[in-house]
């Protein structure tokens, strides 16, 4: 008895020992940062107030009355509304095409996927040139069709669509590979049965393919939503959030508050808002997972 | 008619694929194009290595390369150990609080380090690790994604293997490193590709942490270089620098595209 208890105890210690390194890094670099963000968000600390002073909810009330913060949230909302459906739909369409027996399937896959093995910062250099007013690829194209050109990234009207197009271009290929994997998991006899019954292609897509891809769609949706909030790299190269903050997004705003204006209270409060969005996306994922179970 | 439609569809998808490839083709084209021609709209076959040479001489790209290599290899080397250990505990050991610990790890996937740039900086400051390569690496030493991937793979390894080894008196610690670890090579390779490409491409975090040439990775170096050369006449130089930075991973991808793509797919299966 004592022996088996000792054994149990030893295996328990062994398991926790194996987990210890990972748990340590998790504690120091995920949980502790979240904790200090929470604490900091109730203190004032900036260039004028060097030592943190307790401020209650001041940082939050200032944040929510900051018109720039409003603008950033609205920008991020539009950015999300542009990139998420766009990239999902294109990813699915590409997958449907690429899944057909195409010669050169390798070329098609490489061509759609390569943006995802290149640093965003490098892509930003390339797209900066595509969007360059007079000599850029896009301007030359619009000139050619007689539509004239503009400073795409310098215009409050065009900067957001320009960033959305670039992100969709990058993400579509990434989502395509998940949809391709999802398509390969759909049993072929379903399609054969539909064919025997003479069901039209359009109906087959909406009744078989699309519902059976729901788990993939949910996963891809979560990734796309998260990416919309994580977007920051290209802003450094392409717009710096401008013109007139028309392309300023939440993470870039946090960066500016923390490292350009050294307003740590504001940065902390904005980070809490960011964490709230991340948790909201997780909730969405769990709700979605509950609903899709019967497809498995 | 059906054939015609099929050909038509293929043509459309190829056309889009070519459209997608234009930025890459353009980078390669511009990187080798003489500077004097960089603004001309004509297409010609003049090419030169001057741009690449100019980039190589103008900025310490060799240092940046070395730093990126040290960072990605360093992160993955530590991840291999931490991830293997934790994954084994989750896959093969019974212990109190397993479900809760599992959920605790999920938090890292829910709230990725990328969005915590500000508090992460504060932590690094407390640890006096600002402007060090270790500082760039350390937040990523534990990886919930890696743990989940490895755990899934470990669960497919037959338990008899372990029992046989135990009969011969091998300790669990030995079994982990002599049986499980080598058998997990495919999963490790998948995770490795995802980890390496992620950290090769990471930008904001090293930008915040580093402050000196000795510690900057390629991405930060490239951004600084592009900022310094932000005029039209410098296009060829900037694209040459861009090509230099993207080439290693891109070439790896072109050769092992199936492996790359499968790795990314498996990293998404939760």
Coordinates of C-alpha atoms in Angstrom, one line a residue:
Chain A
X1 CA 0.0 0.0 0.0
X2 CA 2.6 2.4 1.1
X3 CA 4.7 1.3 -1.9
X4 CA 2.0 2.1 -4.5
X5 CA 1.2 5.4 -2.8
X6 CA 4.9 6.3 -3.1
X7 CA 4.9 5.3 -6.7
X8 CA 1.8 7.4 -7.4
X9 CA 3.5 10.3 -5.6
X10 CA 6.7 9.9 -7.7
X11 CA 4.8 9.8 -11.0
X12 CA 3.0 12.9 -9.9
X13 CA 6.2 14.7 -9.2
X14 CA 7.7 13.5 -12.4
X15 CA 4.8 14.8 -14.5
X16 CA 5.0 18.2 -12.9
X17 CA 8.7 18.2 -13.3
X18 CA 8.2 17.7 -17.0
X19 CA 5.7 20.5 -17.2
X20 CA 7.8 22.9 -15.1
X21 CA 9.9 24.5 -17.8
X22 CA 6.9 25.2 -20.0
X23 CA 4.8 26.4 -17.1
X24 CA 7.6 28.7 -16.0
X25 CA 7.9 30.4 -19.4
X26 CA 4.1 30.5 -19.7
X27 CA 3.8 32.2 -16.3
X28 CA 6.6 34.8 -16.9
X29 CA 5.7 35.6 -20.5
X30 CA 1.9 35.2 -20.7
X31 CA 0.3 35.4 -17.3
X32 CA 2.6 37.9 -15.6
X33 CA 2.4 40.4 -18.5
X34 CA -1.3 40.2 -18.5
X35 CA -1.3 40.8 -14.7
X36 CA 1.0 43.8 -14.9
X37 CA -1.1 45.2 -17.7
X38 CA -4.1 45.0 -15.5
X39 CA -2.3 46.7 -12.6
X40 CA -0.6 49.4 -14.8
X41 CA -3.9 50.3 -16.4
X42 CA -5.0 51.8 -13.1
X43 CA -1.9 53.9 -12.7
X44 CA -0.7 57.0 -14.4
X45 CA 2.8 56.8 -15.7
X46 CA 4.1 58.9 -18.5
X47 CA 6.8 61.4 -19.4
X48 CA 5.3 64.0 -16.9
X49 CA 4.6 61.5 -14.1
X50 CA 7.7 59.3 -13.9
X51 CA 6.7 57.3 -10.7
X52 CA 3.4 55.5 -11.1
X53 CA 0.4 57.2 -9.4
X54 CA -2.8 55.4 -8.7
X55 CA -5.5 56.8 -10.9
X56 CA -8.5 54.5 -10.6
X57 CA -10.3 54.2 -13.9
X58 CA -8.8 57.4 -15.3
X59 CA -6.8 55.7 -18.0
X60 CA -9.9 54.0 -19.2
X61 CA -12.1 57.0 -19.2
X62 CA -9.4 59.0 -21.0
X63 CA -9.0 56.2 -23.5
X64 CA -12.7 56.0 -24.3
X65 CA -13.0 59.7 -24.6
X66 CA -9.9 59.9 -26.9
X67 CA -11.2 60.6 -30.4
X68 CA -8.1 59.0 -31.8
X69 CA -8.8 55.8 -30.0
X70 CA -12.4 55.9 -31.4
X71 CA -11.0 56.3 -34.9
X72 CA -8.5 53.4 -34.4
X73 CA -11.3 51.1 -33.3
X74 CA -13.5 52.1 -36.2
X75 CA -10.5 51.7 -38.6
X76 CA -9.8 48.2 -37.1
X77 CA -13.5 47.3 -37.5
X78 CA -13.5 48.3 -41.2
X79 CA -10.2 46.5 -41.7
X80 CA -11.7 43.4 -40.2
X81 CA -14.8 43.7 -42.3
X82 CA -12.7 43.9 -45.4
X83 CA -10.1 41.3 -44.7
X84 CA -12.0 38.5 -43.0
X85 CA -14.8 37.8 -45.6
X86 CA -12.5 38.6 -48.5
X87 CA -9.7 36.3 -47.5
X88 CA -12.1 33.5 -46.4
X89 CA -14.1 33.6 -49.6
X90 CA -11.1 33.7 -51.9
X91 CA -9.4 31.0 -49.9
X92 CA -12.4 28.7 -50.4
X93 CA -12.7 29.5 -54.1
X94 CA -9.0 28.9 -54.7
X95 CA -9.3 25.6 -52.8
X96 CA -12.3 24.5 -54.9
X97 CA -10.4 25.3 -58.0
X98 CA -7.1 23.8 -56.9
X99 CA -8.8 20.6 -55.7
X100 CA -9.8 19.8 -59.3
X101 CA -7.4 17.7 -61.2
X102 CA -5.3 20.5 -62.5
X103 CA -2.0 20.1 -64.2
X104 CA 0.5 22.4 -62.7
X105 CA -1.3 22.2 -59.3
X106 CA 2.1 22.7 -57.7
X107 CA 2.5 26.0 -59.4
X108 CA -0.9 27.2 -58.4
X109 CA -0.3 26.2 -54.8
X110 CA 3.1 27.8 -54.6
X111 CA 1.8 31.0 -56.2
X112 CA -1.0 31.4 -53.7
X113 CA 1.0 30.3 -50.6
X114 CA 4.4 32.0 -51.0
X115 CA 3.3 35.3 -49.4
X116 CA 3.1 33.3 -46.1
X117 CA 6.8 32.3 -46.0
X118 CA 8.0 35.9 -46.6
X119 CA 8.2 38.5 -43.8
X120 CA 5.4 41.0 -43.8
X121 CA 8.0 43.7 -43.6
X122 CA 9.4 42.5 -47.0
X123 CA 5.9 42.3 -48.5
X124 CA 5.3 45.8 -47.3
X125 CA 8.3 47.1 -49.3
X126 CA 6.9 45.4 -52.4
X127 CA 3.4 46.7 -51.9
X128 CA 4.7 50.2 -51.1
X129 CA 6.1 50.2 -54.6
X130 CA 2.9 48.7 -56.1
X131 CA 1.0 51.6 -54.5
X132 CA 3.6 54.3 -55.4
X133 CA 1.8 57.3 -57.0
X134 CA 3.2 57.7 -60.4
X135 CA 5.6 54.9 -61.1
X136 CA 4.0 52.2 -59.1
X137 CA 2.5 49.1 -60.8
X138 CA -1.1 50.0 -59.8
X139 CA -0.8 53.6 -61.0
X140 CA 0.6 52.5 -64.3
X141 CA -2.3 50.1 -64.6
X142 CA -5.0 52.6 -63.8
X143 CA -3.2 55.1 -66.1
X144 CA -3.3 52.5 -68.9
X145 CA -7.1 52.0 -68.6
X146 CA -7.5 55.8 -68.5
X147 CA -8.7 56.0 -64.8
X148 CA -5.8 58.2 -63.8
X149 CA -3.7 57.6 -60.6
X150 CA -3.6 58.9 -57.1
X151 CA -1.3 58.6 -54.1
X152 CA -3.1 55.4 -52.9
X153 CA -1.4 55.3 -49.5
X154 CA -1.5 59.1 -49.1
X155 CA -5.3 59.3 -49.5
X156 CA -7.6 58.9 -46.5
X157 CA -10.1 57.3 -48.8
X158 CA -7.9 54.8 -50.4
X159 CA -5.4 53.8 -47.7
X160 CA -7.6 51.4 -46.0
X161 CA -8.8 49.6 -49.1
X162 CA -5.2 49.4 -50.2
X163 CA -4.2 47.7 -46.9
X164 CA -7.2 45.4 -47.1
X165 CA -6.3 44.2 -50.6
X166 CA -2.7 43.5 -49.6
X167 CA -3.8 41.5 -46.5
X168 CA -6.4 39.5 -48.5
X169 CA -3.7 38.8 -51.1
X170 CA -1.5 37.4 -48.3
X171 CA -4.1 35.5 -46.3
X172 CA -6.1 33.9 -49.2
X173 CA -3.4 31.4 -50.0
X174 CA -3.0 30.5 -46.3
X175 CA -6.7 29.8 -45.9
X176 CA -6.7 27.9 -49.2
X177 CA -4.5 25.2 -47.8
X178 CA -6.8 24.6 -44.8
X179 CA -9.8 24.4 -47.1
X180 CA -7.9 22.0 -49.4
X181 CA -7.3 19.8 -46.4
X182 CA -10.9 20.1 -45.4
X183 CA -12.1 19.2 -48.9
X184 CA -9.9 16.1 -48.8
X185 CA -11.7 14.9 -45.7
X186 CA -15.1 14.9 -47.3
X187 CA -16.0 11.3 -48.3
X188 CA -16.2 10.9 -52.0
X189 CA -19.3 8.6 -51.8
X190 CA -21.4 11.6 -50.8
X191 CA -20.6 13.3 -54.1
X192 CA -21.2 10.0 -56.0
X193 CA -24.6 9.6 -54.4
X194 CA -25.5 13.2 -55.3
X195 CA -24.4 12.6 -58.8
X196 CA -26.5 9.4 -59.0
X197 CA -29.5 11.4 -57.8
X198 CA -28.8 14.1 -60.4
X199 CA -28.3 16.9 -57.9
X200 CA -27.0 20.1 -59.5
X201 CA -23.5 21.3 -58.8
X202 CA -24.7 24.5 -57.0
X203 CA -26.9 22.5 -54.7
X204 CA -24.1 20.0 -54.0
X205 CA -21.9 22.8 -52.9
X206 CA -24.4 24.4 -50.5
X207 CA -25.8 21.1 -49.2
X208 CA -22.7 19.0 -48.9
X209 CA -19.4 20.8 -49.4
X210 CA -20.1 24.0 -47.5
X211 CA -21.7 22.5 -44.4
X212 CA -19.0 19.8 -44.2
X213 CA -16.4 22.5 -44.3
X214 CA -17.9 24.3 -41.3
X215 CA -15.2 23.2 -38.9
X216 CA -12.5 24.5 -41.3
X217 CA -14.4 27.7 -41.8
X218 CA -14.6 28.2 -38.0
X219 CA -10.9 27.7 -37.6
X220 CA -10.0 29.9 -40.5
X221 CA -12.4 32.6 -39.3
X222 CA -10.8 32.7 -35.9
X223 CA -7.3 33.0 -37.5
X224 CA -8.6 35.8 -39.8
X225 CA -10.2 37.7 -36.9
X226 CA -7.1 37.4 -34.8
X227 CA -4.9 38.6 -37.7
X228 CA -7.0 41.6 -38.2
X229 CA -6.1 42.7 -34.7
X230 CA -2.5 41.6 -34.8
X231 CA -1.8 43.7 -38.0
X232 CA 1.0 46.1 -37.4
X233 CA 4.2 45.3 -39.4
X234 CA 3.2 46.8 -42.7
X235 CA 2.0 50.0 -41.1
X236 CA 5.6 50.8 -40.1
X237 CA 6.8 50.7 -43.7
X238 CA 3.7 51.8 -45.6
X239 CA 1.7 54.4 -43.7
X240 CA 2.8 54.9 -40.1
X241 CA -0.9 54.9 -39.4
X242 CA -1.5 57.9 -41.7
X243 CA -2.6 59.9 -43.5
X244 CA -4.3 61.7 -40.6
X245 CA -4.5 58.3 -38.7
X246 CA -6.8 56.9 -41.5
X247 CA -4.8 53.6 -41.3
X248 CA -4.0 53.5 -37.6
X249 CA -4.9 50.2 -36.1
X250 CA -5.2 49.0 -32.5
X251 CA -1.8 47.4 -32.1
X252 CA -0.1 50.3 -33.8
X253 CA -1.9 52.6 -31.5
X254 CA -0.6 50.6 -28.5
X255 CA 2.9 50.8 -29.9
X256 CA 2.6 54.6 -30.3
X257 CA 1.3 55.1 -26.8
X258 CA 4.0 53.0 -25.3
X259 CA 7.1 53.7 -27.4
X260 CA 6.5 57.1 -29.1
X261 CA 4.6 59.0 -26.3
X262 CA 5.8 56.8 -23.4
X263 CA 2.3 57.0 -21.9
X264 CA 2.3 53.6 -20.1
X265 CA -1.1 54.1 -18.5
X266 CA -2.8 54.5 -21.9
X267 CA -0.8 51.7 -23.5
X268 CA -1.9 49.4 -20.6
X269 CA -5.5 50.3 -20.9
X270 CA -5.5 49.8 -24.6
X271 CA -3.8 46.4 -24.2
X272 CA -6.6 45.4 -21.9
X273 CA -9.0 46.3 -24.7
X274 CA -7.0 44.2 -27.0
X275 CA -7.0 41.2 -24.6
X276 CA -10.8 41.6 -24.4
X277 CA -11.1 41.3 -28.2
X278 CA -8.9 38.2 -28.1
X279 CA -11.2 36.6 -25.4
X280 CA -14.3 37.6 -27.4
X281 CA -12.8 35.7 -30.5
X282 CA -12.2 32.7 -28.2
X283 CA -15.8 32.8 -27.0
X284 CA -17.0 32.8 -30.6
X285 CA -14.8 29.8 -31.3
X286 CA -16.3 27.8 -28.4
X287 CA -19.8 28.7 -29.3
X288 CA -19.1 27.7 -32.9
X289 CA -17.5 24.5 -31.8
X290 CA -20.6 23.6 -29.8
X291 CA -22.8 24.1 -32.8
X292 CA -20.8 22.2 -35.4
X293 CA -20.5 19.0 -33.4
X294 CA -23.1 17.1 -35.3
X295 CA -21.1 17.4 -38.5
X296 CA -18.4 15.3 -37.1
Chain B
X1 CA -19.0 22.1 -74.1
X2 CA -18.1 20.5 -70.8
X3 CA -14.4 20.3 -71.9
X4 CA -14.6 24.0 -73.0
X5 CA -15.9 24.9 -69.6
X6 CA -13.2 23.0 -67.8
X7 CA -10.5 24.6 -69.9
X8 CA -12.0 28.0 -69.3
X9 CA -12.0 27.4 -65.5
X10 CA -8.4 26.3 -65.6
X11 CA -7.5 29.3 -67.5
X12 CA -9.1 31.6 -64.9
X13 CA -7.3 29.9 -62.0
X14 CA -3.9 30.1 -63.8
X15 CA -4.5 33.7 -64.6
X16 CA -5.2 34.5 -61.0
X17 CA -2.2 32.5 -59.9
X18 CA 0.0 34.5 -62.3
X19 CA -1.6 37.7 -60.9
X20 CA -0.6 36.5 -57.4
X21 CA 3.0 35.9 -58.5
X22 CA 3.5 39.3 -59.9
X23 CA 4.9 41.0 -56.8
X24 CA 7.5 38.2 -56.4
X25 CA 8.4 38.3 -60.1
X26 CA 8.7 42.1 -59.9
X27 CA 11.0 42.0 -56.8
X28 CA 13.4 39.6 -58.7
X29 CA 13.2 41.7 -61.8
X30 CA 13.8 45.0 -60.1
X31 CA 16.6 43.6 -57.8
X32 CA 18.7 42.9 -60.9
X33 CA 17.7 45.9 -62.9
X34 CA 20.3 48.7 -63.4
X35 CA 19.4 51.7 -61.2
X36 CA 19.3 54.0 -64.1
X37 CA 16.4 52.0 -65.5
X38 CA 14.4 51.6 -62.3
X39 CA 11.8 54.2 -63.2
X40 CA 11.4 53.4 -66.8
X41 CA 8.2 51.6 -67.7
X42 CA 9.8 49.7 -70.6
X43 CA 10.7 46.1 -70.2
X44 CA 14.2 45.1 -71.2
X45 CA 16.6 42.4 -70.3
X46 CA 19.4 44.5 -68.8
X47 CA 20.5 43.1 -65.6
X48 CA 23.2 43.6 -63.0
X49 CA 24.5 42.4 -59.6
X50 CA 25.4 46.0 -58.6
X51 CA 22.3 46.4 -56.5
X52 CA 22.9 43.4 -54.4
X53 CA 26.6 44.4 -54.0
X54 CA 25.5 47.9 -53.1
X55 CA 23.1 46.6 -50.4
X56 CA 25.7 44.2 -49.0
X57 CA 28.2 47.0 -48.6
X58 CA 25.8 49.6 -47.4
X59 CA 24.3 47.8 -44.4
X60 CA 25.6 45.0 -42.1
X61 CA 23.4 42.3 -43.6
X62 CA 25.9 39.6 -42.7
X63 CA 25.4 40.5 -39.0
X64 CA 21.6 40.6 -39.5
X65 CA 21.7 37.2 -41.1
X66 CA 23.8 35.7 -38.3
X67 CA 21.5 37.2 -35.7
X68 CA 18.4 35.8 -37.4
X69 CA 20.0 32.4 -37.6
X70 CA 21.0 32.5 -33.9
X71 CA 17.5 33.6 -32.9
X72 CA 15.5 31.0 -34.9
X73 CA 17.8 28.1 -34.0
X74 CA 18.0 29.2 -30.4
X75 CA 14.2 29.4 -30.0
X76 CA 13.6 26.1 -31.7
X77 CA 16.4 24.3 -29.8
X78 CA 14.8 25.3 -26.4
X79 CA 11.3 24.7 -27.7
X80 CA 12.2 21.1 -28.7
X81 CA 13.2 20.3 -25.1
X82 CA 10.3 22.1 -23.3
X83 CA 7.7 21.0 -25.7
X84 CA 8.7 17.3 -25.8
X85 CA 8.8 17.1 -22.0
X86 CA 5.4 18.7 -21.5
X87 CA 3.8 16.8 -24.4
X88 CA 4.9 13.5 -22.9
X89 CA 3.3 14.4 -19.5
X90 CA 0.0 15.3 -21.3
X91 CA 0.0 12.2 -23.5
X92 CA 1.2 9.5 -21.2
X93 CA 1.1 10.4 -17.6
X94 CA -1.8 10.7 -15.1
X95 CA -1.5 13.6 -12.7
X96 CA -3.8 15.7 -10.6
X97 CA -5.1 18.8 -12.3
X98 CA -4.3 17.7 -15.9
X99 CA -7.4 19.3 -17.5
X100 CA -6.8 22.6 -15.7
X101 CA -3.2 22.7 -16.7
X102 CA -4.2 22.0 -20.3
X103 CA -6.6 24.9 -20.2
X104 CA -3.9 27.1 -18.7
X105 CA -1.8 26.4 -21.7
X106 CA -4.6 27.2 -24.1
X107 CA -4.5 30.8 -22.8
X108 CA -1.2 31.2 -24.7
X109 CA -3.0 30.4 -27.9
X110 CA -5.9 32.6 -27.1
X111 CA -3.8 35.6 -26.1
X112 CA -0.7 35.4 -28.3
X113 CA 2.5 37.1 -27.2
X114 CA 2.3 39.4 -30.3
X115 CA -0.5 41.4 -28.8
X116 CA 1.2 41.8 -25.5
X117 CA 4.1 43.9 -26.9
X118 CA 3.8 46.6 -24.3
X119 CA 3.7 44.5 -21.1
X120 CA 6.2 42.0 -22.6
X121 CA 8.6 45.0 -22.9
X122 CA 8.1 45.8 -19.2
X123 CA 8.9 42.2 -18.2
X124 CA 12.0 42.2 -20.3
X125 CA 13.1 45.5 -18.7
X126 CA 12.7 44.0 -15.3
X127 CA 14.8 41.0 -16.3
X128 CA 17.4 43.4 -17.8
X129 CA 17.2 41.6 -21.1
X130 CA 16.5 44.6 -23.3
X131 CA 18.7 44.8 -26.4
X132 CA 19.9 41.2 -26.2
X133 CA 19.3 38.2 -28.5
X134 CA 18.1 36.2 -25.5
X135 CA 15.5 38.9 -24.9
X136 CA 14.1 38.4 -28.4
X137 CA 14.0 34.7 -27.9
X138 CA 12.9 34.1 -24.3
X139 CA 9.1 34.8 -24.5
X140 CA 8.8 32.0 -27.1
X141 CA 10.7 29.3 -25.2
X142 CA 7.5 27.7 -24.1
X143 CA 5.0 26.9 -26.9
X144 CA 1.5 25.7 -26.3
X145 CA 1.1 25.0 -30.0
X146 CA 4.2 22.8 -30.0
X147 CA 3.0 21.0 -26.9
X148 CA -0.4 20.2 -28.5
X149 CA 1.2 19.1 -31.8
X150 CA 3.6 16.8 -30.1
X151 CA 1.0 15.4 -27.7
X152 CA -1.1 14.4 -30.6
X153 CA 1.8 12.6 -32.2
X154 CA 2.9 10.9 -28.9
X155 CA -0.6 9.5 -28.5
X156 CA -0.3 7.6 -31.7
X157 CA 2.9 5.8 -30.5
X158 CA 1.9 2.3 -29.4
X159 CA 2.0 1.8 -25.6
X160 CA 3.6 -1.6 -25.9
X161 CA 6.9 0.0 -26.9
X162 CA 7.0 1.8 -23.6
X163 CA 6.0 -1.3 -21.7
X164 CA 8.7 -3.4 -23.3
X165 CA 11.3 -0.8 -22.4
X166 CA 10.0 -0.6 -18.9
X167 CA 10.3 -4.4 -18.5
X168 CA 13.9 -4.0 -19.3
X169 CA 14.3 -1.5 -16.5
X170 CA 14.4 1.8 -18.4
X171 CA 13.2 4.8 -16.5
X172 CA 10.4 7.0 -17.9
X173 CA 12.9 9.8 -18.4
X174 CA 15.1 7.5 -20.5
X175 CA 12.0 6.2 -22.4
X176 CA 11.0 9.7 -23.2
X177 CA 14.3 10.6 -24.8
X178 CA 15.3 7.3 -26.4
X179 CA 11.9 6.2 -27.7
X180 CA 9.4 9.0 -27.9
X181 CA 11.7 11.8 -28.9
X182 CA 13.2 10.1 -32.0
X183 CA 9.8 8.7 -33.0
X184 CA 8.4 12.2 -33.0
X185 CA 10.7 13.5 -35.6
X186 CA 8.0 14.1 -38.2
X187 CA 6.0 16.2 -35.7
X188 CA 9.1 18.0 -34.6
X189 CA 10.0 18.8 -38.2
X190 CA 6.5 20.2 -38.9
X191 CA 6.6 22.3 -35.7
X192 CA 10.1 23.3 -36.6
X193 CA 9.2 24.7 -40.0
X194 CA 6.3 26.7 -38.5
X195 CA 8.4 28.0 -35.6
X196 CA 11.4 28.9 -37.8
X197 CA 9.3 30.7 -40.5
X198 CA 7.4 32.5 -37.8
X199 CA 10.5 33.8 -36.1
X200 CA 12.4 34.4 -39.3
X201 CA 9.6 36.8 -40.3
X202 CA 8.8 38.3 -36.9
X203 CA 9.3 42.1 -36.8
X204 CA 7.7 44.2 -34.1
X205 CA 9.0 42.3 -31.1
X206 CA 12.7 42.4 -32.2
X207 CA 12.1 46.0 -33.2
X208 CA 11.0 46.9 -29.7
X209 CA 13.7 44.9 -27.9
X210 CA 16.8 45.7 -30.0
X211 CA 18.6 48.9 -30.1
X212 CA 21.9 48.0 -31.7
X213 CA 23.3 46.5 -34.8
X214 CA 24.8 43.5 -33.0
X215 CA 21.4 42.2 -32.0
X216 CA 19.1 43.2 -34.9
X217 CA 17.6 40.4 -37.0
X218 CA 17.1 40.7 -40.8
X219 CA 13.5 42.0 -40.6
X220 CA 14.5 45.0 -38.5
X221 CA 17.6 45.6 -40.5
X222 CA 15.5 45.6 -43.7
X223 CA 13.0 48.0 -42.3
X224 CA 15.7 50.5 -41.3
X225 CA 17.4 50.1 -44.6
X226 CA 14.2 50.7 -46.5
X227 CA 13.4 53.8 -44.4
X228 CA 16.9 55.2 -45.1
X229 CA 16.4 54.7 -48.9
X230 CA 12.8 55.8 -49.2
X231 CA 13.1 57.7 -52.5
X232 CA 12.2 56.4 -56.0
X233 CA 15.7 56.4 -57.2
X234 CA 16.5 53.8 -54.6
X235 CA 13.9 51.3 -55.7
X236 CA 16.4 48.8 -57.1
X237 CA 18.5 48.9 -53.9
X238 CA 15.5 48.4 -51.7
X239 CA 14.2 45.5 -53.8
X240 CA 17.6 44.0 -53.8
X241 CA 17.7 44.1 -50.0
X242 CA 14.2 42.7 -49.9
X243 CA 15.2 39.8 -52.1
X244 CA 18.2 39.1 -49.9
X245 CA 16.0 38.8 -46.9
X246 CA 13.3 36.7 -48.4
X247 CA 15.5 34.4 -50.4
X248 CA 16.5 31.7 -47.9
X249 CA 13.0 30.8 -46.7
X250 CA 11.6 31.2 -50.2
X251 CA 14.1 28.9 -51.8
X252 CA 13.5 26.4 -49.0
X253 CA 9.8 26.7 -49.6
X254 CA 10.1 26.2 -53.4
X255 CA 12.1 23.0 -52.9
X256 CA 10.1 21.5 -50.1
X257 CA 6.7 23.1 -50.7
X258 CA 4.7 20.0 -49.9
X259 CA 6.5 19.6 -46.5
X260 CA 6.0 23.4 -45.8
X261 CA 2.4 23.4 -46.6
X262 CA 1.6 20.2 -44.7
X263 CA 3.4 21.6 -41.7
X264 CA 1.3 24.7 -41.7
X265 CA -1.9 22.6 -42.1
X266 CA -1.0 20.3 -39.2
X267 CA -0.2 23.4 -37.0
X268 CA -3.8 24.5 -37.5
X269 CA -5.5 21.3 -36.5
X270 CA -6.4 21.8 -32.9

